[in-house]
Amino acid sequence: MRVLPDVTGDGSSDIAVLSNGKLLVVSGSSGKLVWTLKLPDDWVNGQLTVSEHENELVLALTGLAARKKFVSTWIVLAKTGEIVAKHEHQLAHSVDKPLAVKAGKIFAVAQGGKLLCMMPLQGGGDATCKPLEGAPSSQLQLLDIDSTRALALRTEKGIAVLAVGPEGIKSVTHVPGASVVSSALSAGEAEGVVLAGASEDGKKWARLAWLGDWTTLDLELDQQSPGSIVSAAFGAKDVSSKEAAQNSIRLVTVGEDESLVLRGKGTIRWVREEALGSVTGSLFLDLPAPSPELAAKWRAAAPTLSERIQAEFFSIKAQLGAASPQEKAALAELKARMSSRLLPFRDPNGFRKLLVLLSKSGKVFGVHSGDGHVLWSRALAGGRRPTHLALWRTSHDAAAAPEVLLLGNVPSSGAAFFATLNAHTGAETSSGQLPFEVAQVLELAERVHDGKAEQSVYALVSAEAQPQVHLLPDSTITRPLLETPNKPLHFWRDDKSTGVIEGFAVGGRGTASLLWSVAFPPSNDAILTTATPGLHDPIYSYAKVLGDRSLKLKYLNPNTLFVATGTQPGQATGAERHITAHIFDTVTGQLLFSQTHEGANGPVHAVLAENWVVYTYWSAASHRFQASVLELYDDSPRSLGPVELVFGANNATLSSYRPPAQLQVLAQSYFVPFGVKTLAATTTSKGITSKIILMGTFTDQVYMMDKRFFDPRRPLGAPTAEDKAEMLIPYAAELPLAPQLFATHDRIIANLRGIDSSPANLESTCFALARGLDLYLTRVQPSKTFDLLPEDFPFALLVSVTLTMIGASIALKYMSERTSLKLKWT
């Protein structure tokens, strides 16, 4: 993309865009398309440069042909899109992407990074290719920097910077050990770049180099932020000369942990943790227990009396609409410091939590739930990038910190690593290497106790055709969990590329044996999504009480797997579109239920909890999103006679090897009034509170839909007395849309990717965390706050009424005694 001077004559700058094989010019004032030009189909790389040709403003469009031995240039008039010239350069060697256009010259790397080629931007002819002089000339790679007079190349030992002009390459400097180079900064007639890297001992450095004379200035860098620098840019307040730039330079660096840091004169001015915009996993843990030290630290940071008076003054001005933006910001800061939401220790209700978040870059954060401020952050040393976050250890001592587990693979090594962190401080407590690549991480339902803590146990499945299963931790206490003959461990895996789902049983020494396999041809039955119940989700009731006081027994099999297969978006049209919902038992591979939706296609999103599953999909027939619900019940006949009670014929223990004689599946479908991109269900501490389906919308918001609206038994006609007793909602084809049911209110979570739910200590309340480029945390009460007084409860009035009644009782007692005494004397 390039910004052009006013080529349309409307008084504003215009925009040239090179995208998807087309060159477009768009009006900067109205956004209207001025003209478009289609590029050749065999162009695999394009560069756009603003230039002049015969006193006319032109766009120089340079592309690499698919044959990779021809570089073509089109000269296009910026006003009309007319092609005024075409040039072609033939090379003796294949050219590598990308191309670079500097000072009227086209530069390219050829012969696998061994040669640097140069050719004129305007005018044809053969290219000049030769090894780079003044720097190691092997494994060369062009780097994109914003400069008209500088060209940067990555070498096998560092970075080479070339000063270029109309006549070609003027001079070259090579900086060994450099890993990044910044865009150029002009200081009068001079132009310079910053190169940064790290020494062998891990110490980071940055150096400013001026083009031409190559004088350098070493910049002071702090060593606090972990990880290498992957990108850099710099600026200065006064750039009239080299000396002014050197005295007031500010360096902005991007670390491999996705942290954005402004550095100046050896100190960090500010830090932005951009890795929080790519969170892939979360844990909700308790903050430290209350202690005199934490309380004293909080009191020391609390507002003083004068600040509290100032806050009241600002609050009055804000209510009158007379507060300035600075006063409003100061008021918000003072309110946050006075609020109990930011206390650094846990509360009895479990409303203050520690969120441990894992980002895509492998950086881990400890975040306070009160306002989202970062308590600690850690990027593992040695280039380790974990991909799994899980709970490791929870102490029986309330003063001890829980520990979390980080797990990941080492690229191109066939090995993996693990590390454990103190959740309260982020300190690494242990680490180790694993001599195999991990494909799956399975948490075992049973945890072990060693007298001091509760230890989670994980089964690690190796990435092999014949997988092996290893325990973490592997000890004499945990090994019986894997080697119990009558309770073998089962797991499943899917391969969406081949459409195969396989089930395994783990035998002695961790060997996994294939038990069953199901294949779905990806051509017409691709695996769109899968869903399983939560491992530790509590189940309060094993039966559903109907309106006539009869019971329906829920089918609560923890080995239930929901699989949606069918047509992917854009793959088929008309009658060929379909979605099929399958429910499997992952131990035996038995298909428990299946139903097909004709005229539907993906994307499909699903959530499975207890005995029900809700999934959404696109209905091409109705041109709307639809949601379907399945509820599973054990409808086997039961007779509780004396023989059955004595000999256990009606054993309530559920086994995959003894499926119910009759499995009843209730189904229903509804129209969804918005597009759905993710689904989740609320989770409470005991499972008593009714569920809410958290639906991530296409507008990047979270909508709360009561599970009662997804009840497949909603009556189609007038509700009967039994329906009313059961509080069933009459059926409606479309689910309701109420603005007050948006959990995010008027907020937008950009690029919403997932929703996580976790219980608070109170049964009525749970947390919902929406993850995207932003993070949004809120408390949800699916059945209202039946076990909690509201925050605006009039405690003062209650106390005053109670004291008044006590005083009145005492006064009445005294008066009664005096009256009784007078009656006795009379």
CSV table of C-alpha atoms in Angstrom, one decimal, residues 14-355:
chain,number,residue,atom,x,y,z
A,14,ASP,CA,-5.3,8.9,-2.4
A,15,ILE,CA,-4.3,5.3,-1.7
A,16,ALA,CA,-2.7,2.7,-4.0
A,17,VAL,CA,-3.2,-0.9,-2.9
A,18,LEU,CA,-1.6,-4.1,-4.3
A,19,SER,CA,-3.7,-7.1,-3.3
A,20,ASN,CA,-4.9,-10.4,-4.6
A,21,GLY,CA,-3.4,-10.0,-8.1
A,22,LYS,CA,-4.8,-6.5,-8.6
A,23,LEU,CA,-3.6,-2.9,-8.4
A,24,LEU,CA,-6.2,-0.5,-7.0
A,25,VAL,CA,-6.3,3.2,-6.5
A,26,VAL,CA,-8.9,4.4,-4.0
A,27,SER,CA,-10.0,7.9,-3.2
A,28,GLY,CA,-8.8,9.0,0.2
A,29,SER,CA,-11.8,11.3,0.8
A,30,SER,CA,-14.7,9.1,-0.3
A,31,GLY,CA,-13.2,5.6,-0.4
A,32,LYS,CA,-14.5,5.1,-4.0
A,33,LEU,CA,-12.5,3.0,-6.4
A,34,VAL,CA,-10.8,5.2,-9.0
A,35,TRP,CA,-9.4,2.5,-11.2
A,36,THR,CA,-8.2,-1.1,-11.1
A,37,LEU,CA,-5.6,-3.1,-13.0
A,38,LYS,CA,-5.3,-6.9,-13.1
A,39,LEU,CA,-1.9,-8.4,-12.9
A,40,PRO,CA,-0.5,-11.4,-14.7
A,41,ASP,CA,-1.5,-14.7,-13.2
A,42,ASP,CA,2.1,-16.0,-13.0
A,43,TRP,CA,3.3,-13.1,-10.8
A,44,VAL,CA,4.3,-14.6,-7.4
A,45,ASN,CA,5.6,-11.4,-5.8
A,46,GLY,CA,4.9,-7.8,-6.3
A,47,GLN,CA,6.5,-4.5,-5.2
A,48,LEU,CA,4.8,-1.1,-5.6
A,49,THR,CA,6.9,2.1,-5.8
A,50,VAL,CA,5.8,5.7,-6.4
A,51,SER,CA,8.0,7.4,-9.0
A,52,GLU,CA,8.0,9.9,-11.9
A,53,HIS,CA,8.1,9.2,-15.7
A,54,GLU,CA,8.3,12.1,-18.1
A,55,ASN,CA,7.1,14.5,-15.5
A,56,GLU,CA,4.1,12.4,-14.7
A,57,LEU,CA,3.4,10.7,-11.3
A,58,VAL,CA,3.5,7.0,-12.0
A,59,LEU,CA,3.3,3.7,-10.1
A,60,ALA,CA,6.2,1.3,-10.8
A,61,LEU,CA,4.9,-2.2,-10.4
A,62,THR,CA,7.6,-4.9,-10.1
A,63,GLY,CA,6.8,-8.6,-10.1
A,64,LEU,CA,8.6,-11.9,-10.2
A,65,ALA,CA,7.3,-14.4,-12.8
A,66,ALA,CA,6.5,-17.9,-11.7
A,67,ARG,CA,9.4,-19.1,-13.7
A,68,LYS,CA,11.6,-17.1,-11.3
A,69,LYS,CA,14.1,-16.2,-14.0
A,70,PHE,CA,12.2,-13.1,-15.2
A,71,VAL,CA,11.5,-9.8,-13.4
A,72,SER,CA,8.9,-7.6,-15.0
A,73,THR,CA,8.2,-3.9,-14.4
A,74,TRP,CA,5.1,-2.0,-15.4
A,75,ILE,CA,5.0,1.8,-15.4
A,76,VAL,CA,1.4,2.9,-14.7
A,77,LEU,CA,0.0,6.4,-14.7
A,78,ALA,CA,-1.4,7.1,-11.2
A,79,LYS,CA,-4.3,9.2,-12.5
A,80,THR,CA,-5.7,6.8,-15.0
A,81,GLY,CA,-4.2,3.4,-14.6
A,82,GLU,CA,-2.8,3.4,-18.1
A,83,ILE,CA,0.3,1.3,-18.7
A,84,VAL,CA,2.9,3.5,-20.3
A,85,ALA,CA,5.8,1.1,-20.3
A,86,LYS,CA,6.7,-2.5,-19.7
A,87,HIS,CA,10.2,-3.8,-19.0
A,88,GLU,CA,11.5,-7.3,-18.5
A,89,HIS,CA,14.8,-8.5,-17.1
A,90,GLN,CA,16.1,-11.9,-17.7
A,91,LEU,CA,18.3,-13.6,-15.1
A,92,ALA,CA,20.6,-16.6,-15.4
A,93,HIS,CA,19.6,-17.9,-12.0
A,94,SER,CA,16.3,-18.5,-10.2
A,95,VAL,CA,15.4,-15.5,-8.0
A,96,ASP,CA,14.2,-15.9,-4.4
A,97,LYS,CA,11.4,-13.9,-2.9
A,98,PRO,CA,11.0,-11.1,-2.1
A,99,LEU,CA,12.2,-8.2,-4.3
A,100,ALA,CA,13.3,-4.8,-3.1
A,101,VAL,CA,13.2,-1.5,-5.0
A,102,LYS,CA,15.6,1.2,-3.9
A,103,ALA,CA,16.9,4.4,-5.6
A,104,GLY,CA,15.6,3.4,-9.0
A,105,LYS,CA,17.1,-0.1,-8.8
A,106,ILE,CA,15.6,-3.5,-8.4
A,107,PHE,CA,17.4,-5.9,-6.0
A,108,ALA,CA,16.9,-9.6,-5.7
A,109,VAL,CA,18.7,-12.6,-4.2
A,110,ALA,CA,19.4,-15.5,-6.6
A,111,GLN,CA,20.9,-19.0,-6.6
A,112,GLY,CA,19.7,-20.0,-3.2
A,113,GLY,CA,21.0,-16.9,-1.4
A,114,LYS,CA,24.5,-16.9,-2.9
A,115,LEU,CA,24.2,-14.0,-5.4
A,116,LEU,CA,22.8,-10.4,-5.2
A,117,CYS,CA,21.2,-9.2,-8.4
A,118,MET,CA,20.6,-5.6,-9.5
A,119,MET,CA,18.7,-4.2,-12.4
A,120,PRO,CA,17.3,-0.8,-13.4
A,121,LEU,CA,13.6,-0.1,-12.5
A,122,GLN,CA,12.9,1.7,-15.8
A,123,GLY,CA,14.4,0.1,-18.9
A,124,GLY,CA,15.0,-3.5,-19.8
A,125,GLY,CA,18.0,-5.6,-20.1
A,126,ASP,CA,19.8,-8.4,-18.3
A,127,ALA,CA,20.4,-8.3,-14.5
A,128,THR,CA,23.8,-8.1,-12.9
A,129,CYS,CA,24.3,-10.8,-10.4
A,130,LYS,CA,27.4,-11.3,-8.2
A,131,PRO,CA,28.4,-12.3,-4.7
A,132,LEU,CA,28.0,-9.6,-2.0
A,133,GLU,CA,31.3,-7.9,-1.3
A,134,GLY,CA,32.2,-6.9,2.3
A,135,ALA,CA,30.0,-9.5,4.0
A,136,PRO,CA,29.6,-13.3,4.0
A,137,SER,CA,28.0,-14.1,0.7
A,138,SER,CA,25.9,-17.2,1.5
A,139,GLN,CA,22.4,-17.8,2.7
A,140,LEU,CA,21.5,-14.2,1.8
A,141,GLN,CA,17.9,-13.0,2.5
A,142,LEU,CA,16.4,-9.6,1.7
A,143,LEU,CA,14.9,-7.8,4.7
A,144,ASP,CA,12.1,-5.3,4.3
A,145,ILE,CA,13.1,-1.9,5.8
A,146,ASP,CA,11.5,1.5,5.1
A,147,SER,CA,14.3,3.4,3.4
A,148,THR,CA,15.0,4.7,-0.1
A,149,ARG,CA,18.7,4.7,0.4
A,150,ALA,CA,19.4,1.6,2.5
A,151,LEU,CA,19.1,-2.1,1.7
A,152,ALA,CA,19.4,-4.8,4.4
A,153,LEU,CA,20.4,-8.5,3.9
A,154,ARG,CA,20.4,-11.3,6.5
A,155,THR,CA,23.6,-13.4,6.3
A,156,GLU,CA,24.6,-16.6,8.0
A,157,LYS,CA,26.5,-14.6,10.6
A,158,GLY,CA,24.5,-11.3,11.0
A,159,ILE,CA,23.0,-8.5,9.0
A,160,ALA,CA,24.6,-6.5,6.1
A,161,VAL,CA,23.4,-3.0,5.4
A,162,LEU,CA,24.1,-1.5,2.0
A,163,ALA,CA,24.0,2.2,1.1
A,164,VAL,CA,22.5,2.5,-2.4
A,165,GLY,CA,22.1,5.2,-5.0
A,166,PRO,CA,21.2,5.7,-8.6
A,167,GLU,CA,24.5,4.3,-9.7
A,168,GLY,CA,24.1,1.2,-7.5
A,169,ILE,CA,25.7,0.0,-4.3
A,170,LYS,CA,27.9,2.6,-2.7
A,171,SER,CA,29.2,0.9,0.4
A,172,VAL,CA,28.5,-2.1,2.6
A,173,THR,CA,28.8,-2.8,6.4
A,174,HIS,CA,28.3,-6.1,8.1
A,175,VAL,CA,27.3,-6.4,11.7
A,176,PRO,CA,28.0,-9.9,13.1
A,177,GLY,CA,25.5,-11.2,15.6
A,178,ALA,CA,22.7,-8.8,14.6
A,179,SER,CA,19.3,-10.3,14.4
A,180,VAL,CA,17.1,-7.3,13.6
A,181,VAL,CA,17.4,-4.0,11.7
A,182,SER,CA,15.1,-1.0,12.0
A,183,SER,CA,13.7,1.2,9.4
A,184,ALA,CA,15.7,4.3,8.6
A,185,LEU,CA,15.7,7.6,10.4
A,186,SER,CA,16.7,10.8,8.6
A,187,ALA,CA,18.7,13.4,10.4
A,188,GLY,CA,19.2,16.3,8.0
A,189,GLU,CA,21.2,14.9,5.1
A,190,ALA,CA,22.2,11.7,6.9
A,191,GLU,CA,20.3,8.5,7.3
A,192,GLY,CA,20.8,5.8,9.8
A,193,VAL,CA,19.5,2.4,11.0
A,194,VAL,CA,19.5,0.5,14.3
A,195,LEU,CA,20.8,-3.0,14.5
A,196,ALA,CA,20.1,-5.1,17.5
A,197,GLY,CA,21.0,-8.6,18.8
A,198,ALA,CA,22.3,-10.6,21.7
A,199,SER,CA,25.8,-11.7,22.6
A,200,GLU,CA,26.8,-15.3,23.4
A,201,ASP,CA,26.2,-14.7,27.1
A,202,GLY,CA,22.6,-13.5,26.4
A,203,LYS,CA,23.3,-9.8,26.9
A,204,LYS,CA,21.2,-7.7,24.5
A,205,TRP,CA,22.8,-4.8,22.6
A,206,ALA,CA,21.7,-2.2,20.0
A,207,ARG,CA,23.9,-0.1,17.7
A,208,LEU,CA,23.0,3.0,15.6
A,209,ALA,CA,24.9,3.0,12.2
A,210,TRP,CA,24.9,6.0,9.9
A,211,LEU,CA,24.9,5.2,6.1
A,212,GLY,CA,27.9,6.1,4.1
A,213,ASP,CA,30.6,6.8,6.7
A,214,TRP,CA,29.2,4.0,8.9
A,215,THR,CA,30.0,5.8,12.1
A,216,THR,CA,28.3,3.9,14.9
A,217,LEU,CA,26.9,4.7,18.4
A,218,ASP,CA,26.2,1.9,20.9
A,219,LEU,CA,22.8,2.4,22.6
A,220,GLU,CA,22.3,1.5,26.3
A,221,LEU,CA,19.8,-1.3,26.8
A,222,ASP,CA,18.4,-2.7,30.0
A,223,GLN,CA,18.6,-6.4,30.5
A,224,GLN,CA,15.3,-6.8,32.4
A,225,SER,CA,13.0,-8.0,29.7
A,226,PRO,CA,13.6,-11.7,28.7
A,227,GLY,CA,13.9,-13.1,25.2
A,228,SER,CA,15.5,-11.8,22.1
A,229,ILE,CA,14.6,-8.7,20.2
A,230,VAL,CA,12.8,-9.6,16.9
A,231,SER,CA,11.9,-6.1,15.6
A,232,ALA,CA,13.1,-2.6,16.3
A,233,ALA,CA,12.3,1.0,15.3
A,234,PHE,CA,13.5,4.3,16.6
A,235,GLY,CA,12.8,8.0,16.6
A,236,ALA,CA,14.1,11.2,18.1
A,237,LYS,CA,12.5,14.5,19.2
A,238,ASP,CA,14.9,16.6,17.1
A,239,VAL,CA,16.3,15.0,13.9
A,240,SER,CA,18.0,18.0,12.4
A,241,SER,CA,21.4,16.5,12.8
A,242,LYS,CA,23.2,13.4,13.9
A,243,GLU,CA,24.2,14.9,17.2
A,244,ALA,CA,20.6,15.8,18.0
A,245,ALA,CA,19.3,12.4,17.1
A,246,GLN,CA,22.0,10.7,19.2
A,247,ASN,CA,21.2,12.7,22.3
A,248,SER,CA,17.4,12.2,22.2
A,249,ILE,CA,17.0,8.8,20.6
A,250,ARG,CA,14.1,6.5,21.7
A,251,LEU,CA,14.2,2.8,20.7
A,252,VAL,CA,11.0,0.8,20.4
A,253,THR,CA,11.6,-3.0,20.4
A,254,VAL,CA,9.4,-6.0,20.0
A,255,GLY,CA,10.6,-9.1,21.8
A,256,GLU,CA,10.1,-12.7,20.9
A,257,ASP,CA,7.7,-12.8,23.8
A,258,GLU,CA,5.5,-10.2,22.0
A,259,SER,CA,6.3,-7.4,24.4
A,260,LEU,CA,6.5,-3.9,23.1
A,261,VAL,CA,9.1,-1.8,25.0
A,262,LEU,CA,10.0,1.9,24.7
A,263,ARG,CA,13.6,2.3,25.8
A,264,GLY,CA,15.5,5.6,26.2
A,265,LYS,CA,19.0,6.2,27.6
A,266,GLY,CA,19.3,2.7,29.1
A,267,THR,CA,15.9,2.7,30.9
A,268,ILE,CA,12.5,1.3,30.1
A,269,ARG,CA,9.9,4.1,29.6
A,270,TRP,CA,6.9,1.8,29.2
A,271,VAL,CA,6.0,-1.8,28.4
A,272,ARG,CA,3.0,-3.2,26.5
A,273,GLU,CA,2.3,-6.9,26.9
A,274,GLU,CA,0.9,-7.6,23.4
A,275,ALA,CA,1.1,-11.3,24.1
A,276,LEU,CA,-2.2,-10.9,26.1
A,277,GLY,CA,-3.9,-10.5,22.7
A,278,SER,CA,-3.2,-14.1,21.8
A,279,VAL,CA,-4.2,-16.0,25.0
A,280,THR,CA,-4.7,-19.8,24.3
A,281,GLY,CA,-5.2,-21.1,27.8
A,282,SER,CA,-6.3,-20.0,31.2
A,283,LEU,CA,-6.5,-21.1,34.8
A,284,PHE,CA,-8.5,-19.5,37.6
A,285,LEU,CA,-6.6,-19.9,40.9
A,286,ASP,CA,-6.8,-18.4,44.4
A,287,LEU,CA,-4.8,-15.3,45.3
A,288,PRO,CA,-2.5,-15.5,48.4
A,289,ALA,CA,-4.2,-15.9,51.7
A,290,PRO,CA,-4.7,-12.7,53.8
A,291,SER,CA,-1.6,-11.8,55.9
A,292,PRO,CA,-0.4,-8.8,57.9
A,293,GLU,CA,2.3,-8.2,55.3
A,294,LEU,CA,-0.1,-8.0,52.4
A,295,ALA,CA,-2.6,-5.9,54.4
A,296,ALA,CA,0.2,-3.4,55.3
A,297,LYS,CA,1.3,-3.2,51.7
A,298,TRP,CA,-2.3,-2.5,50.6
A,299,ARG,CA,-2.7,0.2,53.3
A,300,ALA,CA,0.5,1.8,52.2
A,301,ALA,CA,-0.7,2.2,48.7
A,302,ALA,CA,-4.2,3.3,49.7
A,303,PRO,CA,-5.2,7.0,49.1
A,304,THR,CA,-4.4,9.5,51.9
A,305,LEU,CA,-7.1,11.7,53.5
A,306,SER,CA,-6.4,14.6,51.2
A,307,GLU,CA,-6.6,12.3,48.1
A,308,ARG,CA,-10.0,11.0,49.4
A,309,ILE,CA,-11.3,14.5,49.7
A,310,GLN,CA,-9.9,15.3,46.2
A,311,ALA,CA,-11.8,12.2,44.9
A,312,GLU,CA,-15.1,13.5,46.4
A,313,PHE,CA,-14.5,16.9,44.8
A,314,PHE,CA,-13.8,15.3,41.4
A,315,SER,CA,-16.9,13.0,41.8
A,316,ILE,CA,-19.1,16.1,42.4
A,317,LYS,CA,-17.6,17.8,39.3
A,318,ALA,CA,-18.2,14.7,37.2
A,319,GLN,CA,-21.8,14.4,38.3
A,320,LEU,CA,-22.3,18.1,37.3
A,321,GLY,CA,-20.5,17.5,34.0
A,322,ALA,CA,-17.7,20.0,34.8
A,323,ALA,CA,-14.8,17.5,35.2
A,324,SER,CA,-12.0,17.7,32.7
A,325,PRO,CA,-10.6,14.5,31.1
A,326,GLN,CA,-7.5,14.7,33.4
A,327,GLU,CA,-9.8,14.9,36.5
A,328,LYS,CA,-11.9,12.0,35.3
A,329,ALA,CA,-8.8,9.9,34.8
A,330,ALA,CA,-7.5,10.9,38.3
A,331,LEU,CA,-11.0,10.0,39.8
A,332,ALA,CA,-10.9,6.6,38.1
A,333,GLU,CA,-7.4,5.9,39.5
A,334,LEU,CA,-8.4,7.0,43.1
A,335,LYS,CA,-11.6,4.9,43.0
A,336,ALA,CA,-9.5,1.9,41.9
A,337,ARG,CA,-7.1,2.4,44.8
A,338,MET,CA,-10.0,2.7,47.2
A,339,SER,CA,-11.9,-0.4,45.9
A,340,SER,CA,-11.7,-3.7,47.6
A,341,ARG,CA,-11.7,-5.4,44.2
A,342,LEU,CA,-8.0,-4.8,43.9
A,343,LEU,CA,-6.9,-6.3,47.3
A,344,PRO,CA,-3.9,-8.5,46.8
A,345,PHE,CA,-5.4,-11.4,48.7
A,346,ARG,CA,-8.3,-13.8,48.3
A,347,ASP,CA,-11.8,-13.2,49.7
A,348,PRO,CA,-14.2,-15.7,51.2
A,349,ASN,CA,-16.7,-15.6,48.3
A,350,GLY,CA,-13.9,-16.3,45.7
A,351,PHE,CA,-14.6,-13.1,43.7
A,352,ARG,CA,-10.9,-12.1,43.7
A,353,LYS,CA,-9.0,-14.5,41.6
A,354,LEU,CA,-5.6,-15.0,40.0
A,355,LEU,CA,-5.8,-15.7,36.3
